mmCIF file with all atom_site columns, C-alpha atoms in Angstrom:
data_model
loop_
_atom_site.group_PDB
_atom_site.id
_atom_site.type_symbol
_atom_site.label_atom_id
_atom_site.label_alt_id
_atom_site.label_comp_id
_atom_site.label_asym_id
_atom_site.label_entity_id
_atom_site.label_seq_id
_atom_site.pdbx_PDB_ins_code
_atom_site.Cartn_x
_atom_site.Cartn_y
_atom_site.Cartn_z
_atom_site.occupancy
_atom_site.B_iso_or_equiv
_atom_site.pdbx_formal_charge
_atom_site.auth_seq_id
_atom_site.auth_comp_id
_atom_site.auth_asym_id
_atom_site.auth_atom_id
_atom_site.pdbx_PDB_model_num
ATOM 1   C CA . UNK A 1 1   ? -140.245 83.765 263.445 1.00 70.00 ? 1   UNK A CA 1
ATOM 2   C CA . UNK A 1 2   ? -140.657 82.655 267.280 1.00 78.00 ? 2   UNK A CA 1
ATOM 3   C CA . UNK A 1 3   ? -140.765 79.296 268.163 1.00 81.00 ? 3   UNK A CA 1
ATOM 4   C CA . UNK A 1 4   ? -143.360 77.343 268.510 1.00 82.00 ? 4   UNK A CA 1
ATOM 5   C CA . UNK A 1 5   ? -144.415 74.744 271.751 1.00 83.00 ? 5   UNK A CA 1
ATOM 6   C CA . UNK A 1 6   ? -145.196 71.709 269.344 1.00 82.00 ? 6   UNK A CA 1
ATOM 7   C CA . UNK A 1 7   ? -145.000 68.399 271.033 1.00 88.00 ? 7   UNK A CA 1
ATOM 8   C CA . UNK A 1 8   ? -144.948 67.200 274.870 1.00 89.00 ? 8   UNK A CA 1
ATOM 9   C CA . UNK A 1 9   ? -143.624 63.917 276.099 1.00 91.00 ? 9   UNK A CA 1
ATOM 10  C CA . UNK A 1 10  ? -144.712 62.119 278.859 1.00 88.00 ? 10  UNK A CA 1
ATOM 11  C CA . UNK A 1 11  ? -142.019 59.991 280.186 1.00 89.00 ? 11  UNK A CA 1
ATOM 12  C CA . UNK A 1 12  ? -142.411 57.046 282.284 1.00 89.00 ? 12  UNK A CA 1
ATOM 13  C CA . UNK A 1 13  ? -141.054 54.274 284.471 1.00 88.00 ? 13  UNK A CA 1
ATOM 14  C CA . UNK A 1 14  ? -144.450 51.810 283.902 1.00 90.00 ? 14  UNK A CA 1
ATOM 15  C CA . UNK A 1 15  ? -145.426 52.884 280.496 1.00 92.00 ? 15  UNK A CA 1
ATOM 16  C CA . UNK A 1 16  ? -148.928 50.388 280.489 1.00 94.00 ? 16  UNK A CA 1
ATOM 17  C CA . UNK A 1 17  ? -149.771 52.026 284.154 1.00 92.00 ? 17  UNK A CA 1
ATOM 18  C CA . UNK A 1 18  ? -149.433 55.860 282.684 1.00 91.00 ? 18  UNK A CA 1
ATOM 19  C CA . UNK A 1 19  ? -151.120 54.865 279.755 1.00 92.00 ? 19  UNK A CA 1
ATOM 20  C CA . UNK A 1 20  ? -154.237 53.807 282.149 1.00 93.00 ? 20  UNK A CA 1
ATOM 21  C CA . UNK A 1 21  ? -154.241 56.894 284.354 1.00 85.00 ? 21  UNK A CA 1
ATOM 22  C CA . UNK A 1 22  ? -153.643 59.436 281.069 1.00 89.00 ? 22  UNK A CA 1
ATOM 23  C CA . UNK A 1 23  ? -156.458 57.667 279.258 1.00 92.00 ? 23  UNK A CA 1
ATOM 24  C CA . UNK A 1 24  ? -158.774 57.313 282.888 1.00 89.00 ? 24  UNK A CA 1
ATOM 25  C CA . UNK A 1 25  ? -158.438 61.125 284.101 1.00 75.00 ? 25  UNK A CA 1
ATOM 26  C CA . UNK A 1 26  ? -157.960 63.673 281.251 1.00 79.00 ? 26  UNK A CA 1
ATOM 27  C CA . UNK A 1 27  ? -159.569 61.218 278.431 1.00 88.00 ? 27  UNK A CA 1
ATOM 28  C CA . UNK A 1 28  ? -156.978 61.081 276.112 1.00 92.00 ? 28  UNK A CA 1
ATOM 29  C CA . UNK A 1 29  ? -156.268 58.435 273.642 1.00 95.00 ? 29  UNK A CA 1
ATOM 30  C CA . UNK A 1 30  ? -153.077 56.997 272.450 1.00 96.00 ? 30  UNK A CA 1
ATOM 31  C CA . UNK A 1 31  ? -152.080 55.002 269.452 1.00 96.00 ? 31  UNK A CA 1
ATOM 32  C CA . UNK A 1 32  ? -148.837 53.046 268.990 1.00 96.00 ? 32  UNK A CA 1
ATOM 33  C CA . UNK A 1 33  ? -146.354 54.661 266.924 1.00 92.00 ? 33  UNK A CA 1
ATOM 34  C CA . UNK A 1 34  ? -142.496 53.734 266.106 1.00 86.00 ? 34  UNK A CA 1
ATOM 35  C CA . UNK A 1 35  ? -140.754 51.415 268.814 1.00 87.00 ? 35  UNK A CA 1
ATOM 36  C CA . UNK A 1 36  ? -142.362 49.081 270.983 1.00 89.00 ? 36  UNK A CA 1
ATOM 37  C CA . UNK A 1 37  ? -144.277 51.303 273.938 1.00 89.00 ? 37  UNK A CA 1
ATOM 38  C CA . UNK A 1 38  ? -143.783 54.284 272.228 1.00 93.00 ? 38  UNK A CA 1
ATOM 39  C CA . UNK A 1 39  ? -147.642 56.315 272.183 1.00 97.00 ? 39  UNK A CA 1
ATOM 40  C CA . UNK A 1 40  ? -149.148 59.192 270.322 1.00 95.00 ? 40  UNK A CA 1
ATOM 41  C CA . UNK A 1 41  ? -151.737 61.074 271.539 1.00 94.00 ? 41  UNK A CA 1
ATOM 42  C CA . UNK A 1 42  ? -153.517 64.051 269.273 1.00 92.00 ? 42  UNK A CA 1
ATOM 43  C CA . UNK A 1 43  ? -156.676 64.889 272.321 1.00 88.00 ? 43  UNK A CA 1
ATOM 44  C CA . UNK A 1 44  ? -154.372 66.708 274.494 1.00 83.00 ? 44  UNK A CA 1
ATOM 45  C CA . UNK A 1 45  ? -155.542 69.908 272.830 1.00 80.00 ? 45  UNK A CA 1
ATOM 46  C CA . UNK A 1 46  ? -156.025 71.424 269.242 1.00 83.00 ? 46  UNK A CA 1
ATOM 47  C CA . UNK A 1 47  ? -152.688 71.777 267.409 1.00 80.00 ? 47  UNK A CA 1
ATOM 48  C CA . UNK A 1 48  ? -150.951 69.487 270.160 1.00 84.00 ? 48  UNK A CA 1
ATOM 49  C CA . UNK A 1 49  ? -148.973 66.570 269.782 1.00 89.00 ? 49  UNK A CA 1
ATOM 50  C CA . UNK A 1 50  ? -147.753 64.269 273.187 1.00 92.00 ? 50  UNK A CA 1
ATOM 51  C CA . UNK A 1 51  ? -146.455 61.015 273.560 1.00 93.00 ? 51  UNK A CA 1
ATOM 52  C CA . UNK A 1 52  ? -146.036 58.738 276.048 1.00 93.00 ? 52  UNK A CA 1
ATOM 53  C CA . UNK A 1 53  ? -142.984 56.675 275.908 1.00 93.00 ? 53  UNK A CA 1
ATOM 54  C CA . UNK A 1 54  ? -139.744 54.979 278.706 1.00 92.00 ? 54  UNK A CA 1
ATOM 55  C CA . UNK A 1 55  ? -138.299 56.980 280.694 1.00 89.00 ? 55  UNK A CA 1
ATOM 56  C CA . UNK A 1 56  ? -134.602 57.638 278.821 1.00 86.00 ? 56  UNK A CA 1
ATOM 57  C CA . UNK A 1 57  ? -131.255 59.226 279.392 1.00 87.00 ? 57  UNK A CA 1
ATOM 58  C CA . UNK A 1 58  ? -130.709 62.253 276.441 1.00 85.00 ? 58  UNK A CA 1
ATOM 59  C CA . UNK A 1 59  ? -127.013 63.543 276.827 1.00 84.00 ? 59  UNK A CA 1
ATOM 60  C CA . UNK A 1 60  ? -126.263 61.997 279.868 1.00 87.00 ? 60  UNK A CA 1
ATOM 61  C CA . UNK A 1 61  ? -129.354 63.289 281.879 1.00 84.00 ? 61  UNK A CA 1
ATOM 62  C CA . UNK A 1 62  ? -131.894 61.224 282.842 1.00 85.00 ? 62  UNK A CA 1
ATOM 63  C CA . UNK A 1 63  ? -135.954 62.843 281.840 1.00 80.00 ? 63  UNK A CA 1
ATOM 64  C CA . UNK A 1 64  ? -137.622 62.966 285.239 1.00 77.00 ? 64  UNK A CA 1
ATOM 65  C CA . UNK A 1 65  ? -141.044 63.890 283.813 1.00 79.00 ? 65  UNK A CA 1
ATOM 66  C CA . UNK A 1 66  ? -142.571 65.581 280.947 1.00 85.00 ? 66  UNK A CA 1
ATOM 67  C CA . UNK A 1 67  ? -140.289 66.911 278.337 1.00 86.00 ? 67  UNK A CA 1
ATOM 68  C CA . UNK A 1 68  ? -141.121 69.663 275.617 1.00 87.00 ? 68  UNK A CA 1
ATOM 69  C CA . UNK A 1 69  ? -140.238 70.458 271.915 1.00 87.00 ? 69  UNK A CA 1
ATOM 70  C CA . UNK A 1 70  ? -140.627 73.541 270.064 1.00 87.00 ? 70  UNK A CA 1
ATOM 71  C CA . UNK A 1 71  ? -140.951 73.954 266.866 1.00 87.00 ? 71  UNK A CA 1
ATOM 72  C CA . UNK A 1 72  ? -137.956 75.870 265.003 1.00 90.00 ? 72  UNK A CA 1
ATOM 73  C CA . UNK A 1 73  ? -137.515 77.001 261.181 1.00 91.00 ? 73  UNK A CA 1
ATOM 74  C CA . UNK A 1 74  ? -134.303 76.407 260.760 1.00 94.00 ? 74  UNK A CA 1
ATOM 75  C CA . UNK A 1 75  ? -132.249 74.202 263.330 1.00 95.00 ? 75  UNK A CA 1
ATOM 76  C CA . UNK A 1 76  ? -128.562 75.057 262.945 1.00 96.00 ? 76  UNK A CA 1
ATOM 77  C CA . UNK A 1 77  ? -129.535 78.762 263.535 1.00 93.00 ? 77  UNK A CA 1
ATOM 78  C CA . UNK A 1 78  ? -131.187 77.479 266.656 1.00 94.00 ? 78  UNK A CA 1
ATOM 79  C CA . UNK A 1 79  ? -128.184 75.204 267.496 1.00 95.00 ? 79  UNK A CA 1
ATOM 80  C CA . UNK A 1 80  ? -126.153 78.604 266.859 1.00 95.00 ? 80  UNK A CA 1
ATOM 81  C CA . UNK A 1 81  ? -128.699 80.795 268.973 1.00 93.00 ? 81  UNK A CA 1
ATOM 82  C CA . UNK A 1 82  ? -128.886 78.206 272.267 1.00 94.00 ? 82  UNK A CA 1
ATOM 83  C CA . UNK A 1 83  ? -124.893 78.300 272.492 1.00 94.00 ? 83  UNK A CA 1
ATOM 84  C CA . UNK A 1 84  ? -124.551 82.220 272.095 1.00 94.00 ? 84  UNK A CA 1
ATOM 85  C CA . UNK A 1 85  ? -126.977 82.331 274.516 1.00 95.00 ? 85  UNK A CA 1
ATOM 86  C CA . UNK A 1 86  ? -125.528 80.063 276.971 1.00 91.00 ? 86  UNK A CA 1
ATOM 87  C CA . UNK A 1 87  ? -126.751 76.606 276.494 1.00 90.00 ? 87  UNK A CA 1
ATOM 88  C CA . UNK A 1 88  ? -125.790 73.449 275.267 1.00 93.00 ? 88  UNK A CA 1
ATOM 89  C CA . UNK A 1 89  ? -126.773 71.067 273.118 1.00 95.00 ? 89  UNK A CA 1
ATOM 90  C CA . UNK A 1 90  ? -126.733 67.665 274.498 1.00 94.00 ? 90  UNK A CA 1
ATOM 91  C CA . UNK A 1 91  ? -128.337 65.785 271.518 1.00 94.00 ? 91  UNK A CA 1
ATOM 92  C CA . UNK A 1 92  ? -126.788 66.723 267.997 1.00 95.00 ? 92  UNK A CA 1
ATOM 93  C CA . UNK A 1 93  ? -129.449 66.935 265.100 1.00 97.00 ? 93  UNK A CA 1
ATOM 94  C CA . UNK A 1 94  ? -131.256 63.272 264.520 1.00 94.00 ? 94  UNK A CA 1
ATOM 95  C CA . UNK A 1 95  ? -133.224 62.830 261.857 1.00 96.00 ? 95  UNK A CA 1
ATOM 96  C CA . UNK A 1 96  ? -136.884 60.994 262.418 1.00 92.00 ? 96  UNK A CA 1
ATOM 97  C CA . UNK A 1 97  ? -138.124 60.204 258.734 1.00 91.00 ? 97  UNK A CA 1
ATOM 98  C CA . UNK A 1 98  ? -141.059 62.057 257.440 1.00 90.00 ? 98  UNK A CA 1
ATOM 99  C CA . UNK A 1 99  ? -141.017 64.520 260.398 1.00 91.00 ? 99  UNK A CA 1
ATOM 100 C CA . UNK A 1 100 ? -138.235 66.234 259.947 1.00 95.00 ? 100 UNK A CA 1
ATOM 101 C CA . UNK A 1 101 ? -134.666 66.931 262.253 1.00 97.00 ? 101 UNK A CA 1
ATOM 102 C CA . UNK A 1 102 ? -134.748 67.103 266.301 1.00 96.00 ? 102 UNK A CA 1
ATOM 103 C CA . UNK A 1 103 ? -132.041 68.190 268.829 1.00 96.00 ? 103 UNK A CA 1
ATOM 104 C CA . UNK A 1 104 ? -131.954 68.314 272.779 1.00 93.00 ? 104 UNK A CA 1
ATOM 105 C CA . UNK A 1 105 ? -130.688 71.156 274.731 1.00 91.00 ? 105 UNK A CA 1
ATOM 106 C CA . UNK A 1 106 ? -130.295 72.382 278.169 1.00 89.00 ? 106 UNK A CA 1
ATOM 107 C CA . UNK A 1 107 ? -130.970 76.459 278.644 1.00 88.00 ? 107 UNK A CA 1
ATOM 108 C CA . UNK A 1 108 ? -129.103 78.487 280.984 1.00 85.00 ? 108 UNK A CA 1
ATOM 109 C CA . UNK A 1 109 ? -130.979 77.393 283.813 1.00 72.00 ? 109 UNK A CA 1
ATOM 110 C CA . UNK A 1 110 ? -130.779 73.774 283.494 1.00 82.00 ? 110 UNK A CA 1
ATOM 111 C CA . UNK A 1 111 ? -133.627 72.570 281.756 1.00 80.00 ? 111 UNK A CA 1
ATOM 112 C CA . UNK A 1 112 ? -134.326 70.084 278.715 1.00 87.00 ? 112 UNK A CA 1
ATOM 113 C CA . UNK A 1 113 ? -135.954 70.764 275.754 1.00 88.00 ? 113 UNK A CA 1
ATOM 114 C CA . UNK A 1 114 ? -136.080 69.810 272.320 1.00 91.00 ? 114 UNK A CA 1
ATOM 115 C CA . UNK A 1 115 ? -136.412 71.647 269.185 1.00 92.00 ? 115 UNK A CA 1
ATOM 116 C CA . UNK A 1 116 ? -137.698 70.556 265.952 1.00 94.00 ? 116 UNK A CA 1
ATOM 117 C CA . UNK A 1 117 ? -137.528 71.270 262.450 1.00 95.00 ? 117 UNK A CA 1
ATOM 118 C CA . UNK A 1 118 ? -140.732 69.644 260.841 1.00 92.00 ? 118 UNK A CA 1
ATOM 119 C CA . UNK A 1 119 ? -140.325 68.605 257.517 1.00 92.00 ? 119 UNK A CA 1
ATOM 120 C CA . UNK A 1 120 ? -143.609 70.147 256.615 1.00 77.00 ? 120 UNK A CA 1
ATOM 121 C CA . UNK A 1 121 ? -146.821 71.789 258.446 1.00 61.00 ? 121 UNK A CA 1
ATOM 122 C CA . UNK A 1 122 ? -148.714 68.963 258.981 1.00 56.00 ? 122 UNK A CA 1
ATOM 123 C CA . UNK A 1 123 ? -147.399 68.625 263.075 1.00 50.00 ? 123 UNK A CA 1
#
Protein backbone atom coordinates (compact mmCIF):
# COMPACT_ATOMS: atom_id res chain seq x y z
CA UNK A 1 0.00 0.00 0.00
CA UNK A 2 1.51 3.61 -0.88
CA UNK A 3 2.18 5.93 1.62
CA UNK A 4 0.25 8.29 2.80
CA UNK A 5 1.08 12.45 3.41
CA UNK A 6 -0.39 12.43 7.08
CA UNK A 7 0.91 15.19 9.20
CA UNK A 8 2.84 18.64 8.46
CA UNK A 9 4.92 20.54 10.93
CA UNK A 10 5.42 23.97 11.05
CA UNK A 11 8.63 24.78 12.66
CA UNK A 12 9.56 27.94 14.19
CA UNK A 13 12.05 30.31 15.77
CA UNK A 14 9.06 32.58 17.72
CA UNK A 15 6.52 29.93 18.25
CA UNK A 16 3.69 32.69 19.95
CA UNK A 17 4.45 35.05 16.68
CA UNK A 18 3.67 31.96 14.07
CA UNK A 19 0.95 30.98 16.08
CA UNK A 20 -0.60 34.70 15.46
CA UNK A 21 0.08 34.89 11.73
CA UNK A 22 -1.17 30.93 11.13
CA UNK A 23 -4.29 31.67 13.14
CA UNK A 24 -4.64 35.62 11.43
CA UNK A 25 -4.19 34.57 7.58
CA UNK A 26 -5.35 30.99 6.76
CA UNK A 27 -7.80 30.75 10.00
CA UNK A 28 -6.56 27.90 11.56
CA UNK A 29 -6.78 26.97 15.13
CA UNK A 30 -4.35 25.33 17.38
CA UNK A 31 -4.63 23.56 20.66
CA UNK A 32 -1.77 22.69 23.03
CA UNK A 33 -0.70 19.24 22.93
CA UNK A 34 2.44 17.33 24.65
CA UNK A 35 5.46 19.70 25.64
CA UNK A 36 5.28 23.18 26.44
CA UNK A 37 4.71 25.21 22.86
CA UNK A 38 4.04 22.28 21.12
CA UNK A 39 0.40 23.01 18.84
CA UNK A 40 -2.09 20.91 17.00
CA UNK A 41 -4.02 22.09 14.43
CA UNK A 42 -6.95 19.76 12.65
CA UNK A 43 -8.43 23.08 10.06
CA UNK A 44 -5.60 22.82 7.77
CA UNK A 45 -7.73 20.57 5.59
CA UNK A 46 -9.96 17.35 5.89
CA UNK A 47 -7.89 14.30 6.89
CA UNK A 48 -4.86 16.69 7.84
CA UNK A 49 -2.97 16.90 10.84
CA UNK A 50 -0.09 20.03 11.42
CA UNK A 51 1.57 21.28 14.26
CA UNK A 52 3.32 24.05 15.14
CA UNK A 53 6.17 23.56 17.42
CA UNK A 54 10.50 25.03 18.04
CA UNK A 55 12.47 24.92 15.56
CA UNK A 56 14.80 21.54 16.37
CA UNK A 57 17.85 19.71 15.18
CA UNK A 58 16.66 15.79 13.99
CA UNK A 59 19.96 13.81 13.19
CA UNK A 60 22.18 16.50 13.22
CA UNK A 61 20.23 18.80 10.72
CA UNK A 62 18.65 21.65 11.73
CA UNK A 63 14.44 21.94 10.23
CA UNK A 64 14.51 25.20 8.30
CA UNK A 65 10.73 25.22 7.69
CA UNK A 66 7.89 22.94 7.35
CA UNK A 67 8.57 19.30 7.72
CA UNK A 68 6.30 16.31 6.48
CA UNK A 69 5.30 12.74 7.64
CA UNK A 70 3.78 10.05 5.77
CA UNK A 71 1.99 7.58 6.86
CA UNK A 72 3.58 3.91 6.47
CA UNK A 73 2.10 0.29 7.34
CA UNK A 74 4.80 -1.19 8.50
CA UNK A 75 8.03 0.88 9.50
CA UNK A 76 11.01 -1.48 9.44
CA UNK A 77 10.03 -2.36 5.80
CA UNK A 78 10.14 1.35 5.23
CA UNK A 79 13.41 1.72 7.23
CA UNK A 80 14.55 -1.29 4.84
CA UNK A 81 13.04 0.41 1.59
CA UNK A 82 14.66 4.21 2.28
CA UNK A 83 18.27 2.54 2.64
CA UNK A 84 17.98 0.22 -0.55
CA UNK A 85 16.93 3.09 -2.11
CA UNK A 86 19.57 5.38 -1.09
CA UNK A 87 18.65 7.21 1.99
CA UNK A 88 19.27 7.36 5.45
CA UNK A 89 17.67 7.31 8.40
CA UNK A 90 18.70 9.96 10.73
CA UNK A 91 16.12 9.32 13.54
CA UNK A 92 15.78 5.52 14.59
CA UNK A 93 12.08 4.42 15.39
CA UNK A 94 10.61 6.54 18.61
CA UNK A 95 7.71 5.62 19.98
CA UNK A 96 4.93 8.57 20.81
CA UNK A 97 2.23 6.72 23.06
CA UNK A 98 -1.15 6.17 21.65
CA UNK A 99 -0.02 7.21 18.12
CA UNK A 100 2.05 4.81 17.21
CA UNK A 101 6.18 4.61 16.01
CA UNK A 102 7.94 7.63 13.96
CA UNK A 103 11.37 7.81 12.20
CA UNK A 104 13.24 10.69 10.25
CA UNK A 105 14.95 10.24 7.03
CA UNK A 106 16.73 12.08 4.40
CA UNK A 107 15.92 10.80 0.53
CA UNK A 108 18.42 10.76 -2.08
CA UNK A 109 18.18 14.27 -2.71
CA UNK A 110 18.59 15.66 0.62
CA UNK A 111 15.41 16.20 2.10
CA UNK A 112 13.67 15.40 5.60
CA UNK A 113 10.81 13.57 6.17
CA UNK A 114 9.23 11.49 8.59
CA UNK A 115 7.30 8.39 8.41
CA UNK A 116 4.81 7.04 10.70
CA UNK A 117 3.28 3.98 11.74
CA UNK A 118 -0.11 4.98 13.48
CA UNK A 119 -1.16 2.78 16.00
CA UNK A 120 -4.64 2.84 14.62
CA UNK A 121 -6.81 4.88 11.89
CA UNK A 122 -7.94 7.48 13.85
CA UNK A 123 -4.87 10.15 12.40
Amino acid sequence: MPATFRHFAINATDVPRAKAFYETVFGWSFTPWGPPGFYQTRSAGEGFLGALQGRRDIGGHVMPGVEVSYGVEDIKATIAAIEAHGGKVIMQPFRIDGVGELIFFQDTEGNIAGAMQYETDQW
